Tab-separated table of C-alpha atoms in Angstrom:
chain	number	residue	atom	x	y	z
P	1	HIS	CA	8.696	-13.320	3.488
P	2	THR	CA	5.376	-14.216	1.890
P	3	TRP	CA	3.517	-12.736	4.884
P	4	SER	CA	2.048	-9.990	2.689
P	5	LEU	CA	0.185	-12.606	0.638
P	6	GLY	CA	-1.310	-13.961	3.845
P	7	VAL	CA	-2.497	-10.486	4.870
P	8	GLU	CA	-3.978	-9.859	1.422
P	9	GLU	CA	-5.744	-13.227	1.300
P	10	GLN	CA	-7.269	-12.648	4.741
P	11	PHE	CA	-8.501	-9.243	3.578
P	12	TYR	CA	-10.020	-10.762	0.432
P	13	PHE	CA	-11.756	-13.375	2.585
P	14	ILE	CA	-13.240	-10.770	4.947
P	15	PHE	CA	-14.080	-8.142	2.292
P	16	PRO	CA	-17.035	-10.079	0.767
P	17	ILE	CA	-18.429	-10.663	4.256
P	18	ILE	CA	-18.341	-6.907	4.884
P	19	PHE	CA	-19.879	-6.389	1.441
P	20	TRP	CA	-22.713	-8.797	2.307
P	21	PHE	CA	-23.156	-7.276	5.763
P	22	ALA	CA	-23.671	-3.826	4.184
P	23	GLY	CA	-26.879	-5.210	2.660
P	24	LEU	CA	-27.212	-4.970	-1.099
P	25	LYS	CA	-30.912	-5.856	-0.687
P	26	LYS	CA	-31.546	-2.367	0.763
P	27	GLY	CA	-31.072	-0.774	-2.662
P	28	ILE	CA	-27.896	0.442	-4.302
P	29	SER	CA	-27.735	3.943	-2.755
P	30	LYS	CA	-28.390	2.707	0.813
P	31	PHE	CA	-25.942	-0.147	0.246
P	32	GLU	CA	-23.185	2.177	-0.980
P	33	LYS	CA	-23.633	4.497	1.987
P	34	SER	CA	-23.665	1.703	4.578
P	35	PHE	CA	-20.721	-0.069	2.907
P	36	PHE	CA	-18.732	3.181	2.851
P	37	LEU	CA	-19.498	3.846	6.531
P	38	ILE	CA	-18.592	0.289	7.544
P	39	MET	CA	-15.302	0.561	5.652
P	40	ILE	CA	-14.527	3.938	7.260
P	41	PHE	CA	-15.272	2.512	10.713
P	42	LEU	CA	-13.183	-0.659	10.233
P	43	THR	CA	-10.343	1.291	8.640
P	44	THR	CA	-10.280	3.742	11.538
P	45	VAL	CA	-10.307	0.946	14.126
P	46	SER	CA	-7.531	-0.874	12.261
P	47	LEU	CA	-5.404	2.279	11.936
P	48	LEU	CA	-5.824	3.160	15.608
P	49	SER	CA	-4.951	-0.428	16.530
P	50	PHE	CA	-1.858	-0.249	14.319
P	51	ILE	CA	-0.744	3.005	15.979
P	52	HIS	CA	-1.403	1.689	19.495
P	53	ILE	CA	0.114	-1.790	19.071
P	54	TYR	CA	3.124	-0.564	17.048
P	55	ARG	CA	4.536	1.081	20.186
P	56	PHE	CA	4.910	-2.170	22.144
P	57	ASN	CA	4.657	-5.033	19.608
P	58	GLN	CA	5.967	-4.021	16.184
P	59	PRO	CA	5.910	-7.549	14.668
P	60	PHE	CA	2.203	-7.947	15.534
P	61	ALA	CA	1.373	-4.490	14.188
P	62	TYR	CA	3.356	-5.065	11.017
P	63	PHE	CA	2.634	-8.680	10.088
P	64	LEU	CA	-1.002	-9.349	11.050
P	65	MET	CA	-4.145	-8.439	9.146
P	66	PRO	CA	-6.187	-6.697	11.872
P	67	THR	CA	-3.553	-3.960	12.145
P	68	ARG	CA	-2.877	-3.863	8.381
P	69	PHE	CA	-6.526	-3.912	7.236
P	70	TRP	CA	-6.569	-0.107	7.046
P	71	GLU	CA	-3.973	-0.022	4.280
P	72	ILE	CA	-5.827	-2.223	1.806
P	73	ALA	CA	-9.191	-0.796	2.871
P	74	SER	CA	-7.862	2.697	2.125
P	75	GLY	CA	-7.756	1.664	-1.517
P	76	ALA	CA	-11.381	0.532	-1.423
P	77	ILE	CA	-12.440	3.797	0.246
P	78	LEU	CA	-10.442	5.806	-2.278
P	79	PHE	CA	-12.126	3.931	-5.140
P	80	MET	CA	-15.571	4.732	-3.753
P	81	ALA	CA	-14.677	8.400	-3.163
P	82	ILE	CA	-13.261	8.837	-6.675
P	83	ASN	CA	-16.356	7.262	-8.242
P	84	LYS	CA	-18.612	9.703	-6.373
P	85	ASN	CA	-16.891	12.718	-7.986
P	86	ASN	CA	-16.312	14.181	-4.558
P	87	PHE	CA	-15.535	17.935	-4.463
P	88	LEU	CA	-12.526	17.349	-2.205
P	89	ILE	CA	-11.186	14.679	-4.588
P	90	LYS	CA	-11.417	17.165	-7.470
P	91	LYS	CA	-9.546	19.850	-5.492
P	92	VAL	CA	-6.829	17.446	-4.335
P	93	GLY	CA	-6.533	16.176	-7.902
P	94	ASN	CA	-5.027	19.527	-8.896
P	95	ILE	CA	-1.834	18.899	-6.904
P	96	PRO	CA	1.058	18.155	-9.297
P	97	PRO	CA	1.775	14.420	-8.981
P	98	LEU	CA	5.532	15.029	-9.218
P	99	ILE	CA	5.431	16.812	-5.842
P	100	ILE	CA	3.677	13.858	-4.234
P	101	PHE	CA	6.043	11.396	-5.904
P	102	ILE	CA	9.064	13.313	-4.556
P	103	LEU	CA	7.508	13.282	-1.067
P	104	MET	CA	7.016	9.521	-1.366
P	105	VAL	CA	10.650	8.993	-2.313
P	106	LEU	CA	11.846	11.266	0.514
P	107	THR	CA	9.651	9.362	2.979
P	108	LEU	CA	11.479	6.154	2.080
P	109	PHE	CA	14.737	7.720	3.288
P	110	LEU	CA	13.460	8.364	6.802
P	111	PRO	CA	15.295	6.378	9.501
P	112	THR	CA	13.753	3.069	10.572
P	113	SER	CA	12.900	4.657	13.924
P	114	PHE	CA	10.229	6.599	11.999
P	115	GLY	CA	8.516	3.345	10.887
P	116	LEU	CA	5.092	4.303	12.183
P	117	ILE	CA	5.108	7.722	10.517
P	118	THR	CA	6.614	6.299	7.326
P	119	THR	CA	3.948	3.600	6.983
P	120	ILE	CA	1.057	6.011	7.498
P	121	SER	CA	2.649	8.646	5.242
P	122	ILE	CA	3.231	6.236	2.364
P	123	VAL	CA	-0.384	5.029	2.398
P	124	PHE	CA	-1.659	8.620	2.532
P	125	LEU	CA	0.746	9.836	-0.168
P	126	SER	CA	-0.035	6.826	-2.392
P	127	SER	CA	-3.727	7.676	-2.172
P	128	LEU	CA	-3.004	11.297	-3.077
P	129	PHE	CA	-0.786	10.158	-5.939
P	130	ILE	CA	-3.564	7.988	-7.381
P	131	ILE	CA	-5.963	10.944	-7.227
P	132	CYS	CA	-3.525	13.356	-8.879
P	133	LEU	CA	-1.990	11.162	-11.569
P	134	LYS	CA	-3.295	12.194	-14.974
P	135	LYS	CA	-2.320	11.039	-18.467
P	136	ASP	CA	-0.798	14.355	-19.502
P	137	THR	CA	1.723	14.499	-16.610
P	138	LEU	CA	5.426	13.683	-16.544
P	139	CYS	CA	4.879	11.131	-13.775
P	140	PHE	CA	2.327	9.266	-15.892
P	141	ARG	CA	4.703	9.148	-18.863
P	142	ILE	CA	7.533	7.868	-16.642
P	143	LEU	CA	5.387	5.254	-14.909
P	144	THR	CA	3.984	3.962	-18.216
P	145	HIS	CA	7.405	3.630	-19.859
P	146	LYS	CA	8.094	0.077	-21.123
P	147	ILE	CA	10.956	-0.539	-18.683
P	148	VAL	CA	8.977	0.681	-15.659
P	149	LEU	CA	5.973	-1.420	-16.704
P	150	PHE	CA	8.222	-4.479	-17.051
P	151	ILE	CA	9.631	-3.959	-13.551
P	152	GLY	CA	6.073	-3.493	-12.257
P	153	LEU	CA	4.991	-6.769	-13.840
P	154	ILE	CA	7.828	-8.694	-12.197
P	155	SER	CA	7.908	-6.678	-8.949
P	156	TYR	CA	6.397	-9.382	-6.778
P	157	SER	CA	8.850	-11.942	-8.121
P	158	LEU	CA	11.667	-9.483	-7.412
P	159	TYR	CA	10.316	-9.077	-3.900
P	160	LEU	CA	10.310	-12.841	-3.371
P	161	TRP	CA	13.804	-13.381	-4.782
P	162	HIS	CA	15.567	-10.396	-3.240
P	163	TRP	CA	15.429	-11.650	0.339
P	164	GLY	CA	16.856	-15.075	-0.433
P	165	VAL	CA	19.658	-13.669	-2.585
P	166	LEU	CA	20.572	-10.995	-0.030
P	167	THR	CA	20.479	-13.451	2.878
P	168	ILE	CA	22.751	-15.955	1.132
P	169	ALA	CA	25.072	-13.118	0.065
P	170	ARG	CA	25.244	-11.793	3.625
P	171	TRP	CA	26.224	-15.275	4.883
P	172	THR	CA	28.768	-15.954	2.128
P	173	ILE	CA	30.369	-13.170	0.089
P	174	GLY	CA	28.971	-10.231	2.036
P	175	ILE	CA	27.151	-7.227	0.661
P	176	ASP	CA	29.225	-4.265	-0.474
P	177	SER	CA	29.387	-1.780	-3.331
P	178	PHE	CA	31.553	-4.151	-5.404
P	179	ASN	CA	29.063	-7.035	-5.610
P	180	THR	CA	25.831	-4.997	-5.579
P	181	VAL	CA	25.520	-5.125	-9.373
P	182	ILE	CA	25.979	-8.917	-9.327
P	183	LEU	CA	23.359	-9.294	-6.597
P	184	ILE	CA	20.866	-7.127	-8.489
P	185	ALA	CA	21.458	-9.252	-11.604
P	186	LEU	CA	20.865	-12.444	-9.571
P	187	ILE	CA	17.641	-11.010	-8.141
P	188	PHE	CA	16.434	-10.231	-11.673
């Protein structure tokens, strides 16, 4: 269950190569434009590959970097768009973040048969959420609360531990409403 680290590390290996290929020697404005266009192209190819391959080989589409590149690259594209003070970014930034957060939570309750739509929706909604989140909003105050920050800091550890604990529980005591609190405590 550490596959996500592998995907991230592959991305971080390829990203500097793309950065170099964009040609910083051309001057900063030409570099930024070519880098942005390269990222848009690769992200589009990766997303279309994910959509196409997901239909007949879900493990490949889900676990390998070529079909997951678009998700991490979306963050890089979003960063560049926000730094350019794009008119569209400013307009989208007026959406109340609570609405987007509620949509994100509702998306997580879609059936697993909606995996393709859910994955694309969460990446899109996360990008919107980043654009819209401002310091004076309720969502910002909730997400910067000490308890939420603590969970965020240990979230990857929780991710690593949860699978082992749940697997052992499934094989031994089972998973039901009675022992859920105990299992959550063990994961923490």
